Coordinates of C-alpha atoms and ligand atoms in Angstrom, one line a residue:
Chain E
M879 CA -45.7 -10.8 -26.3
R880 CA -47.5 -10.0 -23.0
H881 CA -48.0 -12.8 -20.7
F882 CA -51.7 -12.9 -19.5
L883 CA -52.9 -14.5 -16.4
D884 CA -55.9 -16.9 -16.5
F885 CA -58.3 -14.4 -14.9
E886 CA -57.2 -11.7 -17.4
K887 CA -58.8 -13.6 -20.4
P888 CA -61.4 -10.9 -21.2
I889 CA -58.6 -8.3 -21.1
A890 CA -56.4 -10.4 -23.4
D891 CA -59.3 -10.8 -25.8
L892 CA -59.8 -7.1 -26.1
E893 CA -56.1 -6.4 -26.5
G894 CA -56.0 -9.1 -29.2
K895 CA -58.9 -7.3 -31.1
I896 CA -57.1 -4.0 -30.8
E897 CA -53.9 -5.5 -32.2
E898 CA -55.9 -7.0 -35.1
L899 CA -57.5 -3.7 -36.0
R900 CA -54.2 -1.9 -35.9
H901 CA -52.9 -4.2 -38.5
L902 CA -55.8 -3.6 -40.8
T903 CA -54.0 -0.9 -42.7
G904 CA -55.3 0.6 -45.9
S905 CA -58.9 -0.3 -45.3
D906 CA -60.9 2.9 -45.1
E907 CA -64.4 1.3 -44.9
L908 CA -64.0 1.3 -41.2
N909 CA -63.0 4.2 -39.1
I910 CA -60.3 2.1 -37.4
D911 CA -58.9 4.8 -35.1
E912 CA -62.3 5.4 -33.6
E913 CA -62.9 1.7 -33.2
V914 CA -59.5 1.2 -31.6
E915 CA -60.1 4.0 -29.2
K916 CA -63.5 2.6 -28.2
L917 CA -62.0 -0.8 -27.5
Q918 CA -59.1 0.8 -25.6
I919 CA -61.5 2.5 -23.3
K920 CA -63.4 -0.7 -22.8
M921 CA -60.2 -2.6 -22.1
E922 CA -59.0 -0.1 -19.6
R923 CA -62.3 -0.2 -17.8
Q924 CA -62.2 -4.0 -17.7
L925 CA -58.6 -3.8 -16.4
R926 CA -59.5 -1.4 -13.7
A927 CA -62.5 -3.4 -12.6
T928 CA -60.5 -6.6 -12.5
Y929 CA -57.6 -5.2 -10.5
Q930 CA -59.8 -3.4 -8.1
K931 CA -61.2 -6.6 -6.7
L932 CA -58.4 -9.1 -7.1
T933 CA -58.9 -12.2 -4.8
A934 CA -56.0 -13.4 -2.7
W935 CA -55.3 -16.2 -5.1
Q936 CA -55.3 -13.8 -8.0
K937 CA -52.9 -11.6 -6.2
V938 CA -50.6 -14.6 -5.8
Q939 CA -50.6 -14.9 -9.6
V940 CA -49.9 -11.2 -10.0
A941 CA -47.1 -11.4 -7.4
R942 CA -45.5 -14.3 -9.3
H943 CA -46.0 -12.7 -12.7
P944 CA -42.8 -13.3 -14.8
D945 CA -42.8 -9.7 -16.0
R946 CA -43.1 -8.2 -12.5
P947 CA -40.1 -6.0 -11.6
H948 CA -37.8 -8.1 -9.5
A949 CA -35.1 -6.9 -7.1
N950 CA -32.5 -6.1 -9.8
A951 CA -35.0 -4.0 -11.7
V952 CA -35.9 -2.1 -8.6
I953 CA -32.2 -1.5 -7.9
D954 CA -31.6 -0.4 -11.5
H955 CA -34.5 2.1 -11.2
L956 CA -33.9 3.5 -7.7
I957 CA -30.2 3.2 -7.0
D958 CA -27.5 5.3 -8.6
D959 CA -23.8 4.4 -8.6
F960 CA -24.7 0.9 -7.5
N961 CA -21.8 -1.3 -6.7
P962 CA -22.8 -5.0 -6.3
L963 CA -20.9 -6.8 -3.5
A964 CA -20.5 -10.5 -3.5
G965 CA -20.0 -13.3 -1.0
D966 CA -20.6 -14.5 2.5
R967 CA -16.8 -14.6 3.2
G968 CA -17.2 -18.2 4.1
F969 CA -18.5 -20.5 1.5
A970 CA -20.1 -19.0 -1.7
E971 CA -21.6 -16.2 -3.6
D972 CA -25.3 -16.8 -3.6
L973 CA -26.8 -15.2 -6.7
A974 CA -30.3 -15.6 -5.2
M975 CA -29.3 -12.8 -2.8
V976 CA -28.2 -9.6 -4.4
G977 CA -26.6 -6.8 -2.5
G978 CA -24.3 -3.8 -2.6
I979 CA -23.9 -0.1 -1.9
G980 CA -25.1 2.8 -4.0
R981 CA -27.0 6.1 -3.7
F982 CA -30.7 6.4 -3.1
R983 CA -31.7 10.0 -4.0
G984 CA -28.2 11.1 -3.2
R985 CA -27.7 9.3 0.1
S986 CA -25.4 6.2 0.4
V987 CA -27.4 3.1 1.3
V988 CA -26.8 -0.6 1.6
V989 CA -29.2 -2.5 -0.6
I990 CA -30.1 -6.2 -0.2
G991 CA -32.7 -8.2 -2.1
T992 CA -33.8 -11.7 -3.2
E993 CA -33.7 -12.0 -7.0
K994 CA -35.7 -14.5 -8.9
G995 CA -34.0 -13.8 -12.2
A996 CA -35.0 -12.2 -15.5
T997 CA -34.4 -14.8 -18.2
T998 CA -34.6 -18.6 -18.0
A999 CA -30.8 -18.9 -17.7
D1000 CA -30.8 -16.1 -15.1
R1001 CA -33.5 -17.8 -13.1
V1002 CA -31.5 -21.1 -13.0
K1003 CA -28.4 -19.2 -12.0
R1004 CA -30.3 -17.5 -9.2
N1005 CA -32.0 -20.7 -8.1
F1006 CA -35.4 -19.0 -8.8
G1007 CA -34.8 -16.5 -6.0
M1008 CA -34.5 -19.2 -3.3
A1009 CA -31.4 -18.4 -1.2
R1010 CA -29.2 -20.9 0.5
P1011 CA -27.5 -20.2 3.9
E1012 CA -24.7 -18.3 2.3
G1013 CA -27.2 -15.9 0.8
Y1014 CA -28.5 -15.1 4.3
R1015 CA -24.9 -14.9 5.6
K1016 CA -24.1 -12.5 2.9
A1017 CA -27.2 -10.4 3.8
R1018 CA -26.0 -10.3 7.3
R1019 CA -22.5 -9.3 6.4
L1020 CA -23.9 -6.4 4.4
M1021 CA -26.2 -5.3 7.2
E1022 CA -23.2 -5.3 9.5
M1023 CA -21.3 -3.1 7.0
A1024 CA -24.2 -0.7 6.9
D1025 CA -24.2 -0.5 10.7
R1026 CA -20.5 0.2 10.7
F1027 CA -20.7 3.0 8.3
K1028 CA -24.1 4.3 9.5
L1029 CA -25.8 3.7 6.1
P1030 CA -29.5 3.1 5.9
I1031 CA -30.5 -0.4 4.7
L1032 CA -33.1 -1.0 2.0
T1033 CA -34.2 -4.5 1.4
F1034 CA -36.4 -5.8 -1.5
V1035 CA -38.1 -9.1 -0.9
D1036 CA -39.3 -11.3 -3.7
T1037 CA -38.9 -15.0 -3.0
A1038 CA -40.9 -18.2 -2.8
G1039 CA -38.9 -18.9 0.3
A1040 CA -35.5 -20.1 1.4
Y1041 CA -34.2 -23.0 -0.6
P1042 CA -35.4 -26.4 0.8
G1043 CA -32.4 -28.7 0.0
V1044 CA -30.1 -31.2 1.6
D1045 CA -27.1 -29.0 1.0
A1046 CA -28.8 -26.0 2.5
E1047 CA -29.8 -28.0 5.6
A1048 CA -26.3 -29.4 6.0
R1049 CA -24.9 -25.9 6.1
G1050 CA -27.4 -24.6 8.6
Q1051 CA -30.2 -22.9 6.7
A1052 CA -32.2 -22.3 9.9
E1053 CA -29.2 -20.8 11.7
A1054 CA -28.4 -18.6 8.8
I1055 CA -32.0 -17.2 8.7
A1056 CA -32.1 -16.8 12.5
K1057 CA -28.9 -14.8 12.5
A1058 CA -30.1 -12.7 9.6
I1059 CA -33.3 -11.8 11.6
E1060 CA -31.2 -11.1 14.6
T1061 CA -29.0 -8.7 12.6
C1062 CA -32.0 -6.9 11.2
L1063 CA -33.1 -6.3 14.8
N1064 CA -29.7 -5.3 16.1
V1065 CA -28.5 -2.7 13.6
R1066 CA -28.5 0.9 14.6
V1067 CA -29.4 2.3 11.2
P1068 CA -32.8 2.7 9.6
L1069 CA -33.9 -0.6 7.9
I1070 CA -36.7 -0.2 5.4
A1071 CA -38.0 -3.5 3.9
S1072 CA -40.2 -3.6 0.8
I1073 CA -42.2 -6.7 -0.2
I1074 CA -42.2 -6.2 -3.9
G1075 CA -43.6 -9.6 -5.1
E1076 CA -43.7 -12.8 -3.1
G1077 CA -42.8 -12.7 0.6
G1078 CA -42.2 -16.4 1.1
S1079 CA -42.0 -17.2 4.8
G1080 CA -38.7 -17.4 6.7
G1081 CA -36.7 -16.7 3.5
A1082 CA -38.5 -13.3 3.4
V1083 CA -38.6 -12.3 7.0
A1084 CA -34.9 -12.9 7.2
I1085 CA -34.3 -9.6 5.6
A1086 CA -37.6 -7.9 6.4
A1087 CA -37.6 -7.3 10.1
G1088 CA -37.4 -3.5 9.5
N1089 CA -38.3 -0.3 11.1
R1090 CA -40.8 0.1 8.3
V1091 CA -42.2 -2.7 6.1
L1092 CA -43.6 -1.5 2.8
M1093 CA -45.6 -3.6 0.5
F1094 CA -46.7 -3.3 -3.1
E1095 CA -50.5 -3.2 -3.5
H1096 CA -50.6 -6.7 -5.2
A1097 CA -47.7 -8.3 -3.4
V1098 CA -48.2 -11.2 -1.0
Y1099 CA -46.5 -12.1 2.3
S1100 CA -47.1 -15.4 4.0
V1101 CA -45.9 -18.0 6.4
I1102 CA -46.4 -20.7 3.8
S1103 CA -47.3 -20.9 0.1
P1104 CA -51.1 -21.4 -0.4
E1105 CA -50.3 -24.6 -2.3
G1106 CA -48.2 -25.9 0.6
C1107 CA -50.8 -24.9 3.2
A1108 CA -53.6 -26.5 1.2
S1109 CA -51.7 -29.8 0.7
I1110 CA -51.1 -30.0 4.5
L1111 CA -54.4 -28.7 5.9
W1112 CA -56.8 -29.5 3.1
R1113 CA -54.7 -32.6 2.1
S1114 CA -54.8 -31.4 -1.5
A1115 CA -53.0 -28.5 -3.3
E1116 CA -56.2 -28.0 -5.3
F1117 CA -57.5 -26.0 -2.4
A1118 CA -54.7 -23.3 -2.8
K1119 CA -57.4 -20.7 -3.5
D1120 CA -59.1 -21.4 -0.2
A1121 CA -55.8 -21.4 1.6
A1122 CA -54.8 -18.1 0.0
E1123 CA -58.0 -16.5 1.4
A1124 CA -57.7 -18.1 4.8
L1125 CA -54.0 -17.2 5.3
K1126 CA -54.6 -13.4 5.0
I1127 CA -51.6 -12.8 2.7
T1128 CA -52.6 -9.6 0.9
A1129 CA -51.1 -6.2 1.6
Q1130 CA -54.6 -5.0 2.6
D1131 CA -55.1 -7.7 5.2
L1132 CA -51.5 -7.4 6.5
Q1133 CA -51.9 -3.7 7.1
K1134 CA -55.0 -4.4 9.1
L1135 CA -53.1 -6.9 11.1
G1136 CA -50.3 -4.4 11.8
V1137 CA -47.7 -6.6 10.1
I1138 CA -46.8 -4.0 7.4
D1139 CA -46.8 -0.3 7.7
R1140 CA -47.6 1.0 4.3
I1141 CA -49.1 -0.1 1.0
V1142 CA -47.4 1.2 -2.2
P1143 CA -50.0 1.7 -4.9
E1144 CA -49.5 -0.1 -8.2
P1145 CA -50.6 1.3 -11.6
V1146 CA -53.8 -0.1 -13.0
G1147 CA -53.2 -3.7 -14.1
G1148 CA -50.3 -4.2 -11.8
A1149 CA -46.6 -3.2 -11.6
H1150 CA -45.7 -5.4 -14.6
R1151 CA -47.9 -3.2 -16.9
D1152 CA -46.1 0.0 -16.0
R1153 CA -42.8 -0.5 -14.2
T1154 CA -41.7 3.1 -14.2
T1155 CA -44.9 4.3 -12.4
A1156 CA -44.7 1.5 -9.9
L1157 CA -41.1 1.9 -9.1
D1158 CA -41.4 5.7 -8.9
A1159 CA -44.1 5.3 -6.3
L1160 CA -42.0 2.8 -4.4
G1161 CA -39.1 5.2 -4.4
D1162 CA -41.3 8.1 -3.1
A1163 CA -42.6 5.9 -0.3
I1164 CA -39.1 4.8 0.7
S1165 CA -37.9 8.3 0.6
E1166 CA -40.7 9.5 2.8
E1167 CA -40.2 6.8 5.4
L1168 CA -36.4 7.3 5.3
G1169 CA -36.9 11.0 5.8
A1170 CA -39.1 10.4 8.8
L1171 CA -36.4 8.2 10.4
A1172 CA -33.4 10.4 9.5
S1173 CA -33.3 12.3 12.8
T1174 CA -33.8 9.3 15.0
E1175 CA -30.6 8.2 16.9
G1176 CA -29.3 4.7 16.3
G1177 CA -30.1 3.2 19.7
Q1178 CA -33.6 4.6 19.4
L1179 CA -34.0 3.0 16.0
R1180 CA -33.0 -0.3 17.4
A1181 CA -35.2 0.0 20.4
E1182 CA -38.3 1.0 18.3
R1183 CA -37.7 -1.8 15.9
R1184 CA -37.4 -4.3 18.7
D1185 CA -40.6 -3.0 20.5
K1186 CA -42.4 -3.2 17.2
F1187 CA -41.7 -6.8 16.7
L1188 CA -42.3 -7.6 20.4
E1189 CA -45.8 -6.4 19.9
M1190 CA -46.6 -8.6 16.9
G1191 CA -49.5 -10.7 17.9
A1192 CA -49.4 -9.6 21.5
A1193 CA -52.6 -9.9 23.5
Chain F
M846 CA 15.1 -17.8 -28.8
N847 CA 12.3 -16.8 -31.2
W848 CA 11.9 -14.9 -34.4
L849 CA 11.6 -11.6 -32.7
T850 CA 14.9 -11.7 -30.8
N851 CA 16.7 -13.5 -33.7
A852 CA 15.4 -11.5 -36.6
V853 CA 13.7 -8.3 -35.6
L854 CA 15.9 -7.1 -32.7
P855 CA 19.2 -7.2 -34.6
K856 CA 17.6 -5.2 -37.4
I857 CA 16.3 -2.6 -35.0
Q858 CA 19.7 -2.5 -33.4
A859 CA 21.3 -2.0 -36.8
L860 CA 18.9 0.8 -37.5
V861 CA 19.4 2.5 -34.2
G862 CA 23.1 1.9 -34.5
R863 CA 23.7 0.8 -30.9
E864 CA 23.1 -2.0 -28.6
M865 CA 19.5 -2.5 -27.6
P866 CA 19.0 -3.8 -24.1
D867 CA 17.0 -7.0 -24.0
N868 CA 14.6 -5.6 -21.4
L869 CA 13.0 -3.3 -23.9
W870 CA 10.8 -6.3 -24.8
H871 CA 8.6 -8.2 -22.4
K872 CA 7.1 -11.6 -23.0
C873 CA 3.6 -12.1 -21.6
P874 CA 3.8 -15.1 -19.3
A875 CA 0.3 -16.0 -20.2
C876 CA 0.1 -15.9 -24.0
G877 CA 3.8 -15.4 -25.0
Q878 CA 3.2 -12.1 -26.9
M879 CA 6.2 -9.9 -27.0
I880 CA 5.3 -6.4 -25.8
F881 CA 7.4 -3.2 -26.1
H882 CA 8.2 -1.9 -22.7
A883 CA 6.8 1.5 -23.2
D884 CA 3.5 0.0 -24.4
L885 CA 3.5 -2.2 -21.3
A886 CA 4.0 0.7 -19.1
T887 CA 1.2 2.8 -20.6
N888 CA -1.0 -0.3 -20.3
H889 CA -0.1 -0.6 -16.6
R890 CA 1.4 -4.0 -17.2
V891 CA -1.8 -5.5 -18.6
C892 CA -1.1 -7.7 -21.7
S893 CA -2.7 -5.9 -24.7
E894 CA -3.1 -9.3 -26.3
C895 CA -4.7 -11.5 -23.6
D896 CA -5.5 -9.0 -20.8
H897 CA -3.2 -10.9 -18.4
H898 CA -2.5 -8.8 -15.4
M899 CA 1.3 -8.9 -14.7
R900 CA 2.6 -7.9 -11.3
L901 CA 2.8 -4.2 -10.8
P902 CA 5.7 -2.8 -8.8
P903 CA 4.6 -0.9 -5.7
M904 CA 5.5 2.6 -6.9
E905 CA 3.6 2.0 -10.2
R906 CA 0.7 0.7 -8.2
L907 CA 0.6 3.8 -6.0
K908 CA 0.8 6.1 -9.1
L909 CA -2.1 4.2 -10.7
L910 CA -4.3 4.7 -7.6
F911 CA -3.6 8.2 -6.4
D912 CA -5.1 11.2 -8.0
G913 CA -2.8 12.8 -10.5
G914 CA -0.3 10.0 -10.0
L915 CA 0.9 11.9 -6.9
V916 CA 2.6 9.6 -4.4
E917 CA 3.9 10.7 -1.1
P918 CA 5.6 7.8 0.6
I919 CA 6.4 8.0 4.3
E920 CA 9.8 7.2 5.8
L921 CA 9.7 3.7 7.3
G922 CA 13.2 3.5 8.8
K923 CA 15.7 0.7 8.8
P924 CA 14.4 -2.8 9.7
A925 CA 15.7 -4.7 12.7
I926 CA 18.4 -6.8 11.1
D927 CA 18.1 -10.6 11.5
P928 CA 16.8 -11.0 15.0
L929 CA 17.4 -14.8 15.0
K930 CA 20.8 -14.7 13.3
F931 CA 19.1 -17.0 10.8
R932 CA 21.1 -18.9 8.2
D933 CA 19.9 -21.4 5.6
R934 CA 22.1 -21.7 2.5
K935 CA 22.7 -18.0 2.9
R936 CA 22.6 -15.7 5.9
Y937 CA 19.3 -13.8 6.2
S938 CA 21.3 -10.6 6.7
D939 CA 22.9 -11.2 3.3
R940 CA 19.6 -11.9 1.6
L941 CA 18.2 -8.7 3.1
R942 CA 21.1 -6.7 1.9
E943 CA 20.7 -8.2 -1.6
A944 CA 17.0 -7.5 -1.7
Q945 CA 17.7 -3.9 -0.5
S946 CA 20.2 -3.2 -3.2
K947 CA 18.0 -4.9 -5.8
T948 CA 14.9 -2.9 -5.0
G949 CA 16.3 0.2 -3.4
R950 CA 14.0 0.0 -0.4
N951 CA 14.5 -1.2 3.2
D952 CA 11.8 -3.9 3.1
A953 CA 8.9 -5.3 1.2
I954 CA 6.4 -2.5 1.8
V955 CA 5.8 1.0 0.7
V956 CA 3.3 3.3 2.5
A957 CA 2.0 6.4 1.0
H958 CA -0.8 8.9 1.4
G959 CA -2.9 10.9 -1.0
T960 CA -6.4 11.0 -2.4
I961 CA -8.2 8.5 -4.6
E962 CA -11.0 10.2 -6.7
G963 CA -11.0 12.9 -4.0
N964 CA -11.1 10.6 -1.0
A965 CA -8.3 10.7 1.5
A966 CA -6.4 7.4 1.5
V967 CA -3.4 5.7 2.9
V968 CA -2.1 2.9 0.8
A969 CA 0.3 0.2 1.9
A970 CA 1.6 -1.8 -1.1
F971 CA 3.8 -4.9 -0.9
D972 CA 6.8 -5.4 -3.1
F973 CA 6.9 -8.9 -4.4
D974 CA 10.5 -8.4 -5.7
F975 CA 11.7 -8.0 -2.2
M976 CA 12.0 -11.6 -0.9
G977 CA 8.7 -12.6 -2.5
G978 CA 6.9 -9.8 -0.6
S979 CA 7.2 -11.9 2.6
M980 CA 6.0 -10.5 5.9
G981 CA 8.5 -10.0 8.6
S982 CA 8.6 -7.6 11.6
S983 CA 9.5 -4.6 9.4
V984 CA 6.6 -5.2 7.0
G985 CA 4.4 -5.6 10.0
E986 CA 5.7 -2.3 11.3
G987 CA 4.9 -0.7 8.0
L988 CA 1.3 -1.9 8.2
V989 CA 0.9 -0.7 11.8
R990 CA 2.2 2.7 10.8
A991 CA -0.1 2.8 7.8
A992 CA -3.1 2.1 9.9
K993 CA -2.1 4.7 12.4
L994 CA -1.5 7.3 9.7
A995 CA -4.8 6.6 8.1
E996 CA -6.4 7.1 11.5
T997 CA -4.7 10.5 12.1
Q998 CA -5.4 11.7 8.6
D999 CA -9.1 10.6 8.8
A1000 CA -8.4 8.6 5.7
A1001 CA -9.3 5.2 4.3
L1002 CA -6.8 2.4 4.7
I1003 CA -6.0 0.3 1.6
I1004 CA -3.6 -2.6 1.8
V1005 CA -2.3 -4.1 -1.4
P1006 CA -0.7 -7.5 -0.7
S1007 CA 1.5 -9.3 -3.1
S1008 CA 3.2 -11.8 -1.0
G1009 CA 4.2 -15.4 -0.5
G1010 CA 3.3 -15.2 3.2
A1011 CA 5.3 -15.0 6.4
R1012 CA 9.1 -14.5 6.3
M1013 CA 10.5 -17.8 7.5
Q1014 CA 13.9 -16.3 8.2
E1015 CA 12.3 -14.4 11.1
G1016 CA 10.8 -17.6 12.6
I1017 CA 8.2 -17.1 15.2
L1018 CA 8.4 -13.3 15.0
S1019 CA 7.1 -13.5 11.5
L1020 CA 4.2 -15.6 12.7
M1021 CA 3.5 -13.0 15.3
Q1022 CA 3.0 -10.4 12.5
M1023 CA -0.3 -12.2 11.8
P1024 CA -1.9 -11.2 15.1
R1025 CA 0.0 -7.9 15.1
T1026 CA -1.4 -6.8 11.8
V1027 CA -4.9 -8.1 12.7
A1028 CA -4.7 -5.9 15.9
A1029 CA -3.6 -2.9 13.8
V1030 CA -6.5 -3.2 11.3
E1031 CA -9.0 -4.0 14.0
R1032 CA -8.0 -0.9 16.0
F1033 CA -8.3 1.1 12.8
K1034 CA -11.7 -0.3 11.9
E1035 CA -13.0 0.7 15.3
T1036 CA -12.6 4.3 14.3
G1037 CA -15.3 3.8 11.7
R1038 CA -13.3 4.3 8.6
P1039 CA -13.1 1.9 5.7
F1040 CA -10.4 -0.7 5.4
V1041 CA -10.1 -2.1 1.9
V1042 CA -7.9 -5.0 0.8
L1043 CA -6.9 -4.9 -2.8
L1044 CA -5.8 -8.5 -3.5
T1045 CA -3.1 -8.8 -6.1
D1046 CA -1.1 -11.7 -7.4
P1047 CA -0.1 -13.5 -5.3
T1048 CA -1.7 -13.2 -1.9
T1049 CA -0.9 -16.4 0.1
G1050 CA -0.1 -18.0 3.4
G1051 CA 0.1 -15.9 6.6
V1052 CA -0.7 -12.7 4.8
T1053 CA -4.0 -14.0 3.5
A1054 CA -4.7 -15.7 6.8
S1055 CA -4.5 -12.4 8.7
F1056 CA -5.3 -8.8 7.8
A1057 CA -6.0 -9.6 4.1
M1058 CA -9.2 -11.4 4.8
L1059 CA -10.5 -8.8 7.3
G1060 CA -11.3 -5.9 4.9
D1061 CA -14.7 -4.1 4.8
L1062 CA -14.2 -4.7 1.1
H1063 CA -12.2 -7.2 -0.8
I1064 CA -11.4 -6.2 -4.3
S1065 CA -9.2 -8.4 -6.5
E1066 CA -7.4 -8.1 -9.8
P1067 CA -8.4 -10.7 -12.4
G1068 CA -6.4 -14.0 -12.3
A1069 CA -4.6 -13.2 -9.0
I1070 CA -3.7 -16.3 -7.0
I1071 CA -5.2 -15.9 -3.6
G1072 CA -5.1 -18.7 -1.0
F1073 CA -3.6 -20.1 2.1
A1074 CA -1.6 -23.2 1.2
G1075 CA 0.6 -23.4 -1.9
Q1076 CA -0.8 -25.4 -4.8
R1077 CA 2.2 -27.9 -4.8
V1078 CA 1.7 -28.6 -1.1
I1079 CA -2.0 -29.2 -1.6
Q1080 CA -1.4 -31.5 -4.6
E1081 CA 1.2 -33.5 -2.7
T1082 CA -1.2 -33.9 0.2
I1083 CA -4.4 -34.8 -1.6
R1084 CA -2.8 -36.5 -4.6
E1085 CA -5.6 -35.3 -6.8
Q1086 CA -5.9 -33.0 -9.8
L1087 CA -6.7 -29.5 -8.6
P1088 CA -9.9 -27.9 -10.0
E1089 CA -9.8 -25.6 -13.0
G1090 CA -8.9 -22.0 -11.9
F1091 CA -8.2 -23.1 -8.4
Q1092 CA -7.2 -20.2 -6.0
K1093 CA -7.7 -17.7 -8.8
A1094 CA -9.6 -14.4 -8.0
E1095 CA -12.6 -15.6 -10.0
Y1096 CA -12.7 -18.9 -7.9
L1097 CA -12.6 -16.8 -4.8
L1098 CA -15.5 -14.7 -6.0
E1099 CA -17.5 -17.8 -6.6
H1100 CA -16.6 -19.0 -3.2
G1101 CA -17.7 -15.9 -1.4
M1102 CA -14.4 -14.5 -0.4
V1103 CA -14.1 -11.4 -2.5
D1104 CA -16.6 -8.7 -3.3
A1105 CA -15.6 -8.0 -6.8
V1106 CA -12.9 -8.8 -9.4
V1107 CA -12.0 -5.5 -11.1
H1108 CA -9.8 -4.9 -14.1
R1109 CA -6.7 -2.9 -13.4
H1110 CA -7.8 -0.1 -15.8
K1111 CA -11.0 0.3 -13.8
L1112 CA -9.5 0.0 -10.3
K1113 CA -9.0 3.6 -9.4
Q1114 CA -12.5 4.6 -10.5
T1115 CA -14.1 1.6 -8.7
L1116 CA -12.2 2.1 -5.5
G1117 CA -12.8 5.8 -5.5
G1118 CA -16.5 5.3 -6.1
L1119 CA -16.7 2.8 -3.2
L1120 CA -14.7 5.0 -0.9
G1121 CA -17.1 7.9 -1.7
L1122 CA -20.1 5.9 -0.9
L1123 CA -18.7 4.9 2.5
M1124 CA -16.9 8.1 3.5
D1125 CA -19.3 10.6 2.0
P1126 CA -22.8 9.2 2.5
E1127 CA -24.8 12.4 2.7
P1128 CA -26.5 13.7 -0.5
K1129 CA -24.2 16.0 -2.4
A1130 CA -25.2 19.6 -2.2
D1131 CA -24.7 20.1 -5.9
V1132 CA -27.3 17.4 -6.6
V1133 CA -30.0 19.9 -5.6
K1134 CA -30.3 22.5 -8.3
L1135 CA -31.6 25.7 -6.7
D1136 CA -34.4 27.0 -8.8
P1137 CA -34.9 30.7 -8.4
A1138 CA -38.6 30.3 -9.3
S1139 CA -39.2 28.0 -6.4
E1140 CA -39.9 29.2 -2.9
T1141 CA -36.5 27.8 -1.7
P1142 CA -34.3 30.8 -1.1
A1143 CA -30.9 30.4 -2.8
S1144 CA -29.3 31.3 0.4
K1145 CA -30.6 28.1 2.1
P1146 CA -27.8 26.5 4.0
V1147 CA -26.5 23.4 2.4
E1148 CA -26.5 21.4 5.7
A1149 CA -30.2 21.8 5.9
N1150 CA -31.0 19.6 3.0
A1151 CA -28.2 17.2 3.8
S1152 CA -29.5 16.1 7.2
A1153 CA -33.1 17.1 7.5
P1154 CA -35.8 15.1 5.9
M1155 CA -36.1 16.3 2.3
S1156 CA -39.1 18.4 1.3
S1157 CA -41.1 17.0 -1.6
A1158 CA -39.9 19.8 -3.9
D1159 CA -36.3 18.9 -3.2
R1160 CA -37.0 15.3 -3.7
V1161 CA -38.5 15.8 -7.1
E1162 CA -35.5 17.9 -8.2
Q1163 CA -33.0 15.4 -6.8
N1164 CA -34.8 12.6 -8.4
E1165 CA -34.6 14.3 -11.7
A1166 CA -31.0 15.2 -11.2
S1167 CA -30.2 11.6 -10.3
K1168 CA -32.1 10.3 -13.3
K1169 CA -30.1 12.6 -15.5
S1170 CA -26.9 11.5 -14.0
K1171 CA -27.8 7.9 -14.7
A1172 CA -28.6 8.5 -18.3
Ligands
ZN382 ZN1 -0.8 -12.1 -22.9

């Protein structure tokens, strides 16, 4: 059963009607096929209209949609011969941070991503995609490996944020994120980051300070969750909608601000309605960006990346 | 002993009409299953009943890893005999001689070169049967030579420890093998080639605490004991029950120390795949199917599409080829 978002109610109603009609077999009083087709067209029009003018808050819902392709789904689709690699070589394997080596369109790459989990059990195991310090230390280790073997790095960001917990603080969550950002900025290989769902604050930028930052059309990327921001500045989480608008968290806003480089289009109705089309488009975008960086020498890649982030918000 | 040796073996012996050596049958230390030696060998010493991975002697290990089972060991020379004139209940020199005649090798390490799934590799494998695979100067020498050989051959370096740790009988010189082997693998890593540690049962003490934790990749066999201090020492120190599965490969995976735990039957394939990804990162020429109908001339040099940004036509073809290869 498809999971519909609140604002998708008219679409859900139409889809319900279509389903009903399809089950009306044997009745030839109505020309069912014709009716279904009519409704189908109406529904698609409705879907297109809705998704063309999603508000920031609606995009937050889409970005958090449970059926949206998460990092593992992206890896499954885009990476061949994927070998997952585990561990920070210090404390633990953090299942919220997936990583490994494989081939992207023939070329060896190191892949890193935050993974929210596919099923309830998987989500619990992966701490809902909120990594602990060991996750960021693992990311850093894999980035250093990529640097050593001159392999491009592809990261896939989808997290509500780094895990806010006592244990995480005790083991230096802040230091782990800081070092991960530092490593992103230091490597001498192309680093292409893709915000595929939620880009939650420090937990996201830890693996997203790349030469190119790509973002799905309906993904969001923010310094704080709209709910968190609303409860602090509006003194009530009920103003999350207003906060979402004010924060400028959509791909369209972020491109204008120069924070991201490229928007990857999603199929009508969002990536969760047609994963294959969405992920093919992401693959093509990454491939183009990677191709454009292929001939740039390592030191230059590093210098360009540093300059790019030195300019963020510069007067 | 049990029904097999009491009842079955005599009958087989009667049938065959001659004395059957006891060592034709092996008992799995994990589940107790009796396994015929030939079956055990074909199964690379993995219990067919419970999947327990028994220790694999170094030559068998090398045969398992290298393509075609082709092993070319290098000559390691005679070790320096007993530098400290060490003696406990026995002379070290006597222990060495015993181990040498038992195993037929000079010390606890074998170094060989060959290819793994087509990737050039030098493998140094420990022999646990030689004084518990302990690391003295001569084992250290073997590792230094292995790293150097891998460098000259432009090959990956793979070390397969199976060791109780440093060789006490060589005193401080065995301790010095820790920094010595670290220096050897670090010098090797600076050349940009992969260094892989294949952790097998057991990897403990000064061996774990030196080169064995410095691999680009740490692959372990299931159930292998990997750790620093021995379990008895820890238990006597903390006087508490040790956690379930303590110091086993799976425990290390959970604690972030190894990249993957891989079944022995998948080891060669996994290792080969990883080496290919690290040593041969460019797209393979044969991935691109040259279509005579396209504008791409068939004589197009292979390097062009390996290093230059791909044209969109190439990309589509590659994409399709890679999808096919996945299916
Ligand atoms: Zn068994």
